């Protein structure tokens, strides 16, 4: 990976984490490995996959992503801002149009709605980026293989010298076509 | 920025505006040249910067001699308004009068004297040189024939010309293309006097016009229109009544449109009809007969005109004639007038005489037809005199010809041009390079009437004074001064004029003079003169014209109601003002009846080549039922070969078709026989009338007289409900809620609600208001090409809806002025994204030009379609569509923004006048009174159809009119709450068809 | 998600990746010809715009009272085009319909660029283009804010939101694919993709947040897409012009939008599929489904036509009646009948499976759908104004000029330029989502085969 400027370097490329990387050709093999690992008390391992597979999610049994909170709060904020924008701006310099009230809510609902969507969507994106970024930060710099975005699955298990042998064996038995140490 | 700089810049600005006119007069070019700034160090005492000064003077656009007040701002004339003191126009003014300003600041005026050099082209010459040269010419021409040709000049200037001509042994000839020879001849026959009486339309109870277009071109249009609207309007301050108006002519003119009934009698038989009516009146003793001798003479000459005998020849049935006669006589104030269309056939004099007989029999002569207060135009020379002159010229018996205020080379194209060629030396005093001037050897440009002293006597008892209101725009000189110099007299024409006046009124002259200046003239009641039936009267015969065979058509050339004989053609306002009948602008046309058109396979816009024995011209056809099937009608006024950028090479000249021979009564015949052939060419007619659809979907209302009389306050005689019963509560509740929620900030508290009332029963559709609006609000004229693409900017337009009779032909028309309705719930306002269109606290539907970004949504949402968009920059100097080329820009109203390209504009009830009046009231520490504010359209309206005021003021005129049972709001069903109340048109028919 | 039980052996993850990545290979001459044409059109448009700004909108064919015409027609047309994209990517996503995966990326890209195009017209068509920013609520020396009651401001917000959301939605979906491409690419492209893929590696954490977020984005985009064209329709429905003032407009416009959108998707997919040899990923089945969407929405549109006219008659309102009579038999009869035939009758051809499964036929029909929908807007806008029956005195017949066509041509150039650049530089078919509908490689299955 190309080097990044100072603060980004810290965030995106933390110091390397020692561990074992197993590359899998088959999904079911990957799932077996995951089950084994969890049985073996491993919790903080990482699974690579070219596509999101619900089997993997089930196998990992992860909690629901907190992104939805971002969406909700963003939406509410947007709606509020929309209401404030329209009403305050109308009364800031009251001008009568077509004999209608200066601040008339029905037409402003449109603005409020659009703002809800806008802010909701943007905060969702932020949610995704933040969560993914922080996850990556927690994991530190771990081994990766370009094939993971193509047709290979992978599991990286952080392990120090003592555990690594056991982990390596476990992965091989599960059906990893290749195991790397790093 | 320091104060001193501020002050200097301030003075600079004043210098620009104030001394501008002075500056240009010196260097003779466009508006303020910046290198000659003259600050107001010593301020002229009659000039307060930013405040208008009004000068009383006289309109010289036609011979009627209306009084005008000129609004002058910082040395420029920016607006003409009628002079209320003048007994002729009573403060009103027509479109042509309004446009006089564009004559003054016309970009194509002759800026300085010019002489034709050896190689035949004009070159500049200085005044002294020119006058020396001319003096020599006069000397050598003496005895060889000197003629001074002017327009109708009953004025001190005319007297001066007479004197000078006597001095140099020449003669003075006056010429009006549309003289009234027939009228004079007819009067001579009937009453033995060749003068033109004045007509009291205001007190007529029944008006019968034999082709006399007294609302547009006949004698004194503004005066007559004002009188007519008083007589013909419904409940115009009199016991609810309305004098019926019947129009007899082969074609509906502006005047005809306003008739309650149109009788398209066979051209030339009008006299017969008149005599038949008289016959009925006399034989049935419907009117108090004059003294026995007259009575016997009358009945003698009326023998043989019994309706039964003549009905067939005239082409209308006997019963109708008898009915007309009864109505006419029983109205107890019948007035018959003849002119225009009816007086163009060879037997015109006979017709007029016959109409005189009718008036005499009905006892109108002396009461409504007033001899004594004779019209000056009656004393201009006849067409015969002109033709005589032409033959002299052709024979080379005229060595020196002066032309002033006349353009015979346009109105008598072929013959006069040729004759002119034979004249040794020709001098023109024209301010414009018109056809005649272009053919002259020396041009000594006269001041514009607004730049010089003068007077005129439009009719006995009225002496209208004319004073300079602005510094001369160009290096021109008053012709009066020039003549005085040539005749070796001292002093200026102003002195001459004052001496003339002193001679009339020596005692306490200064007082007299100041009166004249401030009132715009001296007005006294002329002693009435009683006329009796002349012995010659018994010789009056009304004969039907012989039906000429062959496929030739009767072609009638009628004076254009706006361009008249063509003198208006160089003024963009008038060119852009659609003809009231055809709604065609910028070009001429030929009116063809649908049946005729069908016969020839003619569509509107197809060119028709008219070939008379005198000339041939091509006109695009306008297919209409407002003309008889056996008649083709063409307007004069267009087809100039010179006369400036706006007039030159525009369409065809109708005069080309006419002959140059006087007929037996010394007049000119404006009807010719001509062959009509379809050329195959086609053009898009430039008209404001809409496209392909059935018109008038319920914007005009018409009531029969009986119904209107029966109305009481609170009645609602119309077919629609302003608010349907079931919706009333909802709408009211809703309205209240809305308005209390809206009463905030500036909108809290009491405000006026400006409103307008327009009486369709008075509006004649003459178009004066439109031009006044152009003048007041700096509206750009867009020209022929853009107008054809539907881009005219007229904030106020006149919609003309035909009233169709049972037979499908038009009975007349309802004219509806359509302008911004200043809606209470304006649809245009809420859709504007930037608040450019908004509601002012005093109920105006304002348009902030500088705020507008030009989304044009407001116009889309305006059901009245009275918003107009600046598609180009019409104020761009030398731009393709420059509407104000120098010095035309000098008449721009400083109180109104000149709009940029890309912004929407519209009527705001002359908001600048409203604010002006409010400021004035504030200065005088009082409230604005009803009548303080006159919108430009209201001020000029000759028929007083428009009333402006505060709808919240229970004592205002507009409030009273808004409550009139005839009142209705256009498209009220949309709940737009318009501020304009239209009062329904009232017609004398029992069952009027809705417009 | 629907899986194909016995996938053709060639359709492996690897095959998918490489096939799609191949579309990013060095462009053919044909590609450059198309791009050149697009840029040429764009140049025409820009030239016209410069002239418009210098000499005023008068260069276009406007005539009182037709104050909106071809420009607004194009605006609505492009906004409409923009709709199928989000529909396919968001709504069908929520409905879990697997067939969208192969086509949604194209549709979505189309959406973004169509909105970009549409957004230009309000700026071009106003009289003083240089003051367009007065419509934006920013603190200014005039102390004046925009008028939020004006449907044009609603437009601004709706279109703005729609553009932003559909863009982020597109980018979001792209990230895993860019990552995939990144891992194959070399040279400057690799650097570019590294940047765009924001370090995506396909870890379980990333997928967890991504899939959730994507779901919510879809959930937000769905009401948005419905709102946007409703708001656009209110530009007209809020006015009192007969022919505009109808409560029917919102659903009517949305249906029309999706109809035209699907038409445009077919128009675009057909050549791309050929050009990039994606026959196996974008199958006839996909086209047939799109055709079905056209049929559905097309029928809704035709129904709206009928309703409009019925209501005009049934209301008994003389103005309404006059307006619709004018529309059908006035001087613009040809426009309204083009619209009726292309949108009212043509979709009925799609009842036949033969037509639905015949790519050529679909392509031709889709072209007519686009024409028909353009004319629908032309009829609604121009004809209603030209024949407004309130004060018939001002009725006028409007004829477009070169300036109208110039800007319209420019808009097509602008749109296709962006679209062509996109398909060459980013995966025009979603790599990861296409894989999702394939059977994942399983050791057990493979053993059976072995």
CSV table of C-alpha atoms in Angstrom, one decimal, chain A:
chain,number,residue,atom,x,y,z
A,1,UNK,CA,0.0,0.0,0.0
A,2,UNK,CA,1.1,3.5,-0.7
A,3,UNK,CA,2.3,5.6,2.3
A,4,UNK,CA,-0.2,8.1,3.6
A,5,UNK,CA,0.4,11.5,5.3
A,6,UNK,CA,1.0,11.5,9.0
A,7,UNK,CA,-2.3,11.4,10.8
A,8,UNK,CA,-3.9,9.1,8.2
A,9,UNK,CA,-0.9,6.8,8.4
A,10,UNK,CA,-1.7,6.4,12.1
A,11,UNK,CA,-5.3,5.6,11.5
A,12,UNK,CA,-5.3,3.5,8.3
A,13,UNK,CA,-1.9,1.7,8.6
A,14,UNK,CA,-1.2,0.9,12.3
A,15,UNK,CA,1.7,-1.2,13.2
A,16,UNK,CA,1.5,-4.8,11.8
A,17,UNK,CA,-0.2,-7.4,14.0
A,18,UNK,CA,1.4,-10.9,14.1
A,19,UNK,CA,-0.9,-13.7,13.1
A,20,UNK,CA,-1.9,-16.5,10.7
A,21,UNK,CA,-3.7,-15.9,7.3
A,22,UNK,CA,-5.5,-18.8,5.7
A,23,UNK,CA,-6.7,-18.6,2.2
A,24,UNK,CA,-9.8,-20.7,1.3
A,25,UNK,CA,-11.2,-21.7,-2.1
A,26,UNK,CA,-14.5,-22.9,-0.8
A,27,UNK,CA,-17.2,-21.2,1.3
A,28,UNK,CA,-18.1,-24.3,3.3
A,29,UNK,CA,-14.5,-24.9,4.2
A,30,UNK,CA,-14.3,-21.2,5.4
A,31,UNK,CA,-17.4,-21.8,7.5
A,32,UNK,CA,-15.9,-24.9,9.1
A,33,UNK,CA,-12.8,-23.0,9.9
A,34,UNK,CA,-14.8,-20.2,11.6
A,35,UNK,CA,-16.8,-22.7,13.7
A,36,UNK,CA,-13.5,-24.4,14.7
A,37,UNK,CA,-11.9,-21.1,15.7
A,38,UNK,CA,-14.9,-20.0,17.7
A,39,UNK,CA,-14.9,-23.4,19.4
A,40,UNK,CA,-11.2,-22.8,20.1
A,41,UNK,CA,-12.1,-19.6,21.9
A,42,UNK,CA,-10.8,-17.3,19.2
A,43,UNK,CA,-12.9,-14.1,19.0
A,44,UNK,CA,-10.9,-11.4,17.3
A,45,UNK,CA,-10.1,-13.1,14.0
A,46,UNK,CA,-11.0,-11.5,10.6
A,47,UNK,CA,-12.8,-13.1,7.7
A,48,UNK,CA,-12.2,-11.9,4.1
A,49,UNK,CA,-14.8,-12.6,1.4
A,50,UNK,CA,-15.4,-11.2,-2.1
A,51,UNK,CA,-19.1,-10.9,-1.4
A,52,UNK,CA,-21.3,-10.6,1.7
A,53,UNK,CA,-22.5,-14.1,2.6
A,54,UNK,CA,-25.2,-14.5,5.3
A,55,UNK,CA,-23.6,-17.9,6.1
A,56,UNK,CA,-20.5,-16.1,7.3
A,57,UNK,CA,-22.5,-13.6,9.3
A,58,UNK,CA,-24.4,-16.4,10.9
A,59,UNK,CA,-21.2,-18.3,11.6
A,60,UNK,CA,-19.6,-15.3,13.2
A,61,UNK,CA,-22.8,-14.4,15.1
A,62,UNK,CA,-22.0,-10.7,15.1
A,63,UNK,CA,-24.4,-8.0,16.6
A,64,UNK,CA,-26.4,-5.7,14.2
A,65,UNK,CA,-24.3,-2.8,12.8
A,66,UNK,CA,-24.8,0.5,14.7
A,67,UNK,CA,-25.1,2.3,11.4
A,68,UNK,CA,-28.9,2.5,11.8
A,69,UNK,CA,-28.4,4.9,14.7
A,70,UNK,CA,-26.5,7.3,12.4
A,71,UNK,CA,-29.4,7.1,9.9
A,72,UNK,CA,-32.1,7.7,12.5
A,73,UNK,CA,-30.4,10.7,14.1
A,74,UNK,CA,-29.4,12.2,10.7
A,75,UNK,CA,-33.0,11.9,9.5
A,76,UNK,CA,-34.4,13.6,12.6
A,77,UNK,CA,-31.8,16.4,12.5
A,78,UNK,CA,-32.6,17.0,8.8
A,79,UNK,CA,-36.3,17.3,9.4
A,80,UNK,CA,-35.7,19.8,12.2
A,81,UNK,CA,-33.3,21.8,10.2
A,82,UNK,CA,-35.8,21.9,7.3
A,83,UNK,CA,-38.5,23.2,9.6
A,84,UNK,CA,-36.3,25.8,11.1
A,85,UNK,CA,-34.9,26.9,7.7
A,86,UNK,CA,-38.3,27.5,6.2
A,87,UNK,CA,-40.2,29.0,9.1
A,88,UNK,CA,-37.4,31.2,10.5
A,89,UNK,CA,-36.5,32.5,7.0
A,90,UNK,CA,-40.1,33.3,6.3
A,91,UNK,CA,-40.6,35.4,9.4
A,92,UNK,CA,-37.1,37.0,9.2
A,93,UNK,CA,-38.5,39.4,6.6
A,94,UNK,CA,-42.3,38.8,6.4
A,95,UNK,CA,-43.6,39.3,2.9
A,96,UNK,CA,-47.1,38.5,1.9
A,97,UNK,CA,-47.7,36.5,-1.2
A,98,UNK,CA,-51.0,35.7,-2.8
A,99,UNK,CA,-52.9,36.5,0.4
A,100,UNK,CA,-51.3,33.4,2.1
A,101,UNK,CA,-49.9,33.2,5.6
A,102,UNK,CA,-46.3,34.3,5.8
A,103,UNK,CA,-45.2,31.0,7.3
A,104,UNK,CA,-47.5,28.3,5.9
A,105,UNK,CA,-46.5,24.8,6.9
A,106,UNK,CA,-48.0,22.6,4.1
A,107,UNK,CA,-45.6,23.8,1.4
A,108,UNK,CA,-42.7,23.6,3.8
A,109,UNK,CA,-43.4,19.9,4.5
A,110,UNK,CA,-41.8,19.3,1.1
A,111,UNK,CA,-38.5,21.0,2.2
A,112,UNK,CA,-38.6,19.2,5.5
A,113,UNK,CA,-39.0,15.9,3.8
A,114,UNK,CA,-36.2,16.4,1.4
A,115,UNK,CA,-33.9,17.6,4.2
A,116,UNK,CA,-34.8,14.4,6.2
A,117,UNK,CA,-33.7,12.2,3.3
A,118,UNK,CA,-30.5,14.2,2.6
A,119,UNK,CA,-29.2,14.3,6.1
A,120,UNK,CA,-30.3,10.7,6.7
A,121,UNK,CA,-28.4,9.5,3.7
A,122,UNK,CA,-25.2,11.5,4.4
A,123,UNK,CA,-25.0,10.5,8.0
A,124,UNK,CA,-25.5,6.8,6.9
A,125,UNK,CA,-22.5,7.1,4.7
A,126,UNK,CA,-20.5,8.7,7.6
A,127,UNK,CA,-21.7,5.8,9.8
A,128,UNK,CA,-20.4,3.2,7.4
A,129,UNK,CA,-17.1,4.9,6.9
A,130,UNK,CA,-16.5,5.6,10.6
A,131,UNK,CA,-17.5,2.1,11.8
A,132,UNK,CA,-15.4,0.4,9.1
A,133,UNK,CA,-12.5,2.7,9.7
A,134,UNK,CA,-12.5,2.1,13.5
A,135,UNK,CA,-12.9,-1.7,13.0
A,136,UNK,CA,-9.8,-1.6,10.8
A,137,UNK,CA,-7.9,0.5,13.3
A,138,UNK,CA,-8.7,-2.0,16.1
A,139,UNK,CA,-7.4,-4.9,13.9
A,140,UNK,CA,-4.2,-3.1,13.1
A,141,UNK,CA,-2.3,-3.9,10.0
A,142,UNK,CA,-3.0,-7.5,9.1
A,143,UNK,CA,-2.2,-9.7,6.2
A,144,UNK,CA,-4.2,-9.4,3.0
A,145,UNK,CA,-4.4,-11.1,-0.3
A,146,UNK,CA,-5.7,-9.5,-3.6
A,147,UNK,CA,-7.6,-12.6,-4.4
A,148,UNK,CA,-10.0,-11.9,-1.5
A,149,UNK,CA,-11.8,-9.4,-3.7
A,150,UNK,CA,-12.0,-12.0,-6.5
A,151,UNK,CA,-12.8,-15.6,-5.7
A,152,UNK,CA,-11.0,-16.5,-2.5
A,153,UNK,CA,-12.1,-16.4,1.1
A,154,UNK,CA,-9.7,-15.7,3.9
A,155,UNK,CA,-9.3,-15.9,7.7
A,156,UNK,CA,-6.7,-14.0,9.6
A,157,UNK,CA,-6.1,-15.1,13.2
A,158,UNK,CA,-3.9,-12.8,15.3
A,159,UNK,CA,-1.7,-15.1,17.2
A,160,UNK,CA,1.7,-14.9,18.9
A,161,UNK,CA,4.4,-17.4,18.4
A,162,UNK,CA,3.1,-19.8,21.1
A,163,UNK,CA,-0.4,-20.2,19.6
A,164,UNK,CA,0.4,-19.9,16.0
A,165,UNK,CA,1.2,-23.6,15.4
A,166,UNK,CA,-2.2,-24.7,16.7
A,167,UNK,CA,-4.0,-22.1,14.6
A,168,UNK,CA,-2.1,-23.1,11.5
A,169,UNK,CA,-3.1,-26.7,12.0
A,170,UNK,CA,-6.7,-25.8,12.6
A,171,UNK,CA,-6.9,-23.8,9.4
A,172,UNK,CA,-5.2,-26.5,7.3
A,173,UNK,CA,-7.6,-29.2,8.7
A,174,UNK,CA,-10.5,-26.9,7.9
A,175,UNK,CA,-9.4,-27.0,4.2
A,176,UNK,CA,-7.3,-23.9,3.7
A,177,UNK,CA,-5.5,-24.2,0.4
A,178,UNK,CA,-2.7,-22.0,1.7
A,179,UNK,CA,-1.6,-20.7,5.0
A,180,UNK,CA,0.7,-17.8,5.7
A,181,UNK,CA,2.5,-16.8,8.8
A,182,UNK,CA,3.2,-13.1,9.5
